[in-house]
């Protein structure tokens, strides 16, 4: 049911491509409430998906081919995209006491893709310095840039694997998260080779546009391992049972984080000025988040050489994350509906998503909670209520377990993966995973840059957009 072995993208880009799938389901309203679930040892769920990204991208490639056929000034010599995405999760109750459940959580996310294009056109901007005119009333009026005939090409490849394995403790009385511990790894290899790509720099003071053409080859690798523990006080009452249709609620807690994070992030092909600008902006982004950082001065980045201070307190040193308190403050909303689950039968479910300050929903993605299972059983993204563009669907747990094992092998980066990998789907918004999220953005910034001095996004304190960023939903990933 799977797998192509080539990739492009980063998970964020992948979910955007996956939106092309256009899966549609309707959610008729149902009047009910979801009570606190009761579990027994052995209760388990699974969910996930295998996605052929090439099929999802075909409509876009066809549009480019039609443009080629309709315009004599535009010729495509090469245009290929291949890729697959697998994301799988299992959750199982492995122990029970009168006051708490112990829940085992495992997940794997794999991505491989390759995109290649060669374009010839008579409409490329001519290289050189193009002067505008300065109007006494309107100031700089930029020039029209003459056209030139050129051929440009790009080849972008990515291989990515993340897995996680850990346990968490949930109270029996409220089904609220007490603590969690998990091992994570992230393996990535990405490259970008471009030839004759135009770069425009506008100088309004001199009132001119400088057009240059760049040829570069950049590669990025990451091999990150982390072990993170979190304890919540009070318990993180993510669900605030009973859940009702249209209800919204607040969740507050303090997570105390500790653990280790190690591994290198490497990059080759950058010129010295470009590399220095990148690290200057990365350091400024940490400073804007109130963190002082040392050990971020050049590639390779060695995570255990980085020291991060939170005020006067050491947050990270020698690869060790100290006990750091992190406030968790969420506002969530539930919408009730009906969905066919792994048993082939329709079930009442609740779609749970974040609400920003002000109470207006902006997220199009939700966790799917099933009262009949008592767990999160899926993840969906919608373009309108009930119209899915991306879905990790509920499957029998044994099937998801097999898919996790296959993903770890099939998407191994440079060898067989032996360590459980990054839990982007279930982990709460731990500050302790900041560097893993930042590592992904490092790769994105390096590969997607269009100028010699790129603008870097600040590293977020939780997973990147379009990847579930709530406190990892309850047990299921």
CSV table of N, CA, C and O in Angstrom, one decimal, residues 36-39 93 95-103 168-179 235:
chain,number,residue,atom,x,y,z
A,36,UNK,N,-16.1,11.0,31.2
A,36,UNK,CA,-14.7,10.5,31.4
A,36,UNK,C,-14.7,9.0,31.0
A,36,UNK,O,-15.5,8.2,31.5
A,37,UNK,N,-13.7,8.6,30.2
A,37,UNK,CA,-13.6,7.2,29.8
A,37,UNK,C,-13.1,6.3,30.9
A,37,UNK,O,-12.4,6.7,31.8
A,38,UNK,N,-13.5,5.0,30.8
A,38,UNK,CA,-13.0,4.0,31.7
A,38,UNK,C,-12.2,3.0,30.8
A,38,UNK,O,-12.7,2.5,29.8
A,39,UNK,N,-11.0,2.7,31.2
A,39,UNK,CA,-10.1,1.9,30.4
A,39,UNK,C,-9.7,0.6,31.2
A,39,UNK,O,-9.6,0.6,32.4
A,93,UNK,N,-3.2,1.1,26.6
A,93,UNK,CA,-3.1,1.0,28.1
A,93,UNK,C,-2.3,-0.2,28.5
A,93,UNK,O,-2.7,-1.3,28.2
A,95,UNK,N,-0.8,-0.5,31.8
A,95,UNK,CA,-0.9,-0.8,33.3
A,95,UNK,C,-2.0,0.1,33.9
A,95,UNK,O,-2.3,1.1,33.3
A,96,UNK,N,-2.5,-0.4,35.0
A,96,UNK,CA,-3.6,0.4,35.7
A,96,UNK,C,-3.5,0.2,37.2
A,96,UNK,O,-3.2,-0.9,37.7
A,97,UNK,N,-3.7,1.3,37.9
A,97,UNK,CA,-3.8,1.3,39.3
A,97,UNK,C,-5.2,1.9,39.7
A,97,UNK,O,-5.9,2.4,38.7
A,98,UNK,N,-5.6,1.9,40.9
A,98,UNK,CA,-6.9,2.6,41.2
A,98,UNK,C,-6.9,4.1,40.9
A,98,UNK,O,-8.0,4.6,40.7
A,99,UNK,N,-5.7,4.7,40.7
A,99,UNK,CA,-5.7,6.1,40.5
A,99,UNK,C,-5.1,6.6,39.2
A,99,UNK,O,-5.3,7.7,38.7
A,100,UNK,N,-4.5,5.7,38.4
A,100,UNK,CA,-3.8,6.1,37.2
A,100,UNK,C,-3.7,5.0,36.2
A,100,UNK,O,-3.6,3.8,36.5
A,101,UNK,N,-3.7,5.4,34.9
A,101,UNK,CA,-3.4,4.5,33.8
A,101,UNK,C,-2.0,4.8,33.3
A,101,UNK,O,-1.6,6.0,33.2
A,102,UNK,N,-1.3,3.8,32.9
A,102,UNK,CA,0.0,4.0,32.2
A,102,UNK,C,-0.3,3.7,30.7
A,102,UNK,O,-0.8,2.6,30.4
A,103,UNK,N,0.0,4.6,29.8
A,103,UNK,CA,-0.3,4.5,28.4
A,103,UNK,C,1.0,4.5,27.6
A,103,UNK,O,1.8,5.5,27.7
A,168,UNK,N,3.0,7.6,29.3
A,168,UNK,CA,2.5,8.7,30.1
A,168,UNK,C,1.5,8.2,31.1
A,168,UNK,O,1.0,7.1,31.0
A,169,UNK,N,1.4,9.0,32.2
A,169,UNK,CA,0.5,8.6,33.3
A,169,UNK,C,-0.8,9.5,33.2
A,169,UNK,O,-0.6,10.8,33.1
A,170,UNK,N,-2.0,8.9,33.3
A,170,UNK,CA,-3.2,9.7,33.2
A,170,UNK,C,-4.1,9.3,34.4
A,170,UNK,O,-4.2,8.1,34.7
A,171,UNK,N,-4.7,10.3,35.0
A,171,UNK,CA,-5.5,10.0,36.2
A,171,UNK,C,-6.8,9.3,35.8
A,171,UNK,O,-7.4,9.5,34.7
A,172,UNK,N,-7.2,8.4,36.6
A,172,UNK,CA,-8.4,7.6,36.4
A,172,UNK,C,-9.7,8.5,36.5
A,172,UNK,O,-10.6,8.4,35.8
A,173,UNK,N,-9.6,9.4,37.5
A,173,UNK,CA,-10.8,10.2,37.9
A,173,UNK,C,-11.2,11.2,36.8
A,173,UNK,O,-12.4,11.4,36.6
A,174,UNK,N,-10.2,11.8,36.2
A,174,UNK,CA,-10.4,12.9,35.2
A,174,UNK,C,-9.9,12.6,33.8
A,174,UNK,O,-10.3,13.3,32.9
A,175,UNK,N,-9.1,11.6,33.7
A,175,UNK,CA,-8.3,11.3,32.5
A,175,UNK,C,-7.5,12.6,32.1
A,175,UNK,O,-7.7,13.1,31.0
A,176,UNK,N,-6.7,13.0,33.1
A,176,UNK,CA,-5.9,14.2,32.9
A,176,UNK,C,-4.4,13.7,32.9
A,176,UNK,O,-4.1,12.8,33.6
A,177,UNK,N,-3.6,14.4,32.2
A,177,UNK,CA,-2.2,14.0,32.1
A,177,UNK,C,-1.4,14.4,33.3
A,177,UNK,O,-1.3,15.6,33.7
A,178,UNK,N,-0.7,13.4,34.0
A,178,UNK,CA,0.1,13.7,35.1
A,178,UNK,C,1.6,13.8,34.8
A,178,UNK,O,2.2,14.7,35.3
A,179,UNK,N,2.1,13.0,34.0
A,179,UNK,CA,3.5,13.0,33.6
A,179,UNK,C,3.7,12.2,32.3
A,179,UNK,O,2.9,11.4,32.0
A,235,UNK,N,-2.5,18.5,37.2
A,235,UNK,CA,-2.6,17.6,36.0
A,235,UNK,C,-3.2,18.3,34.9
A,235,UNK,O,-4.1,19.2,35.0
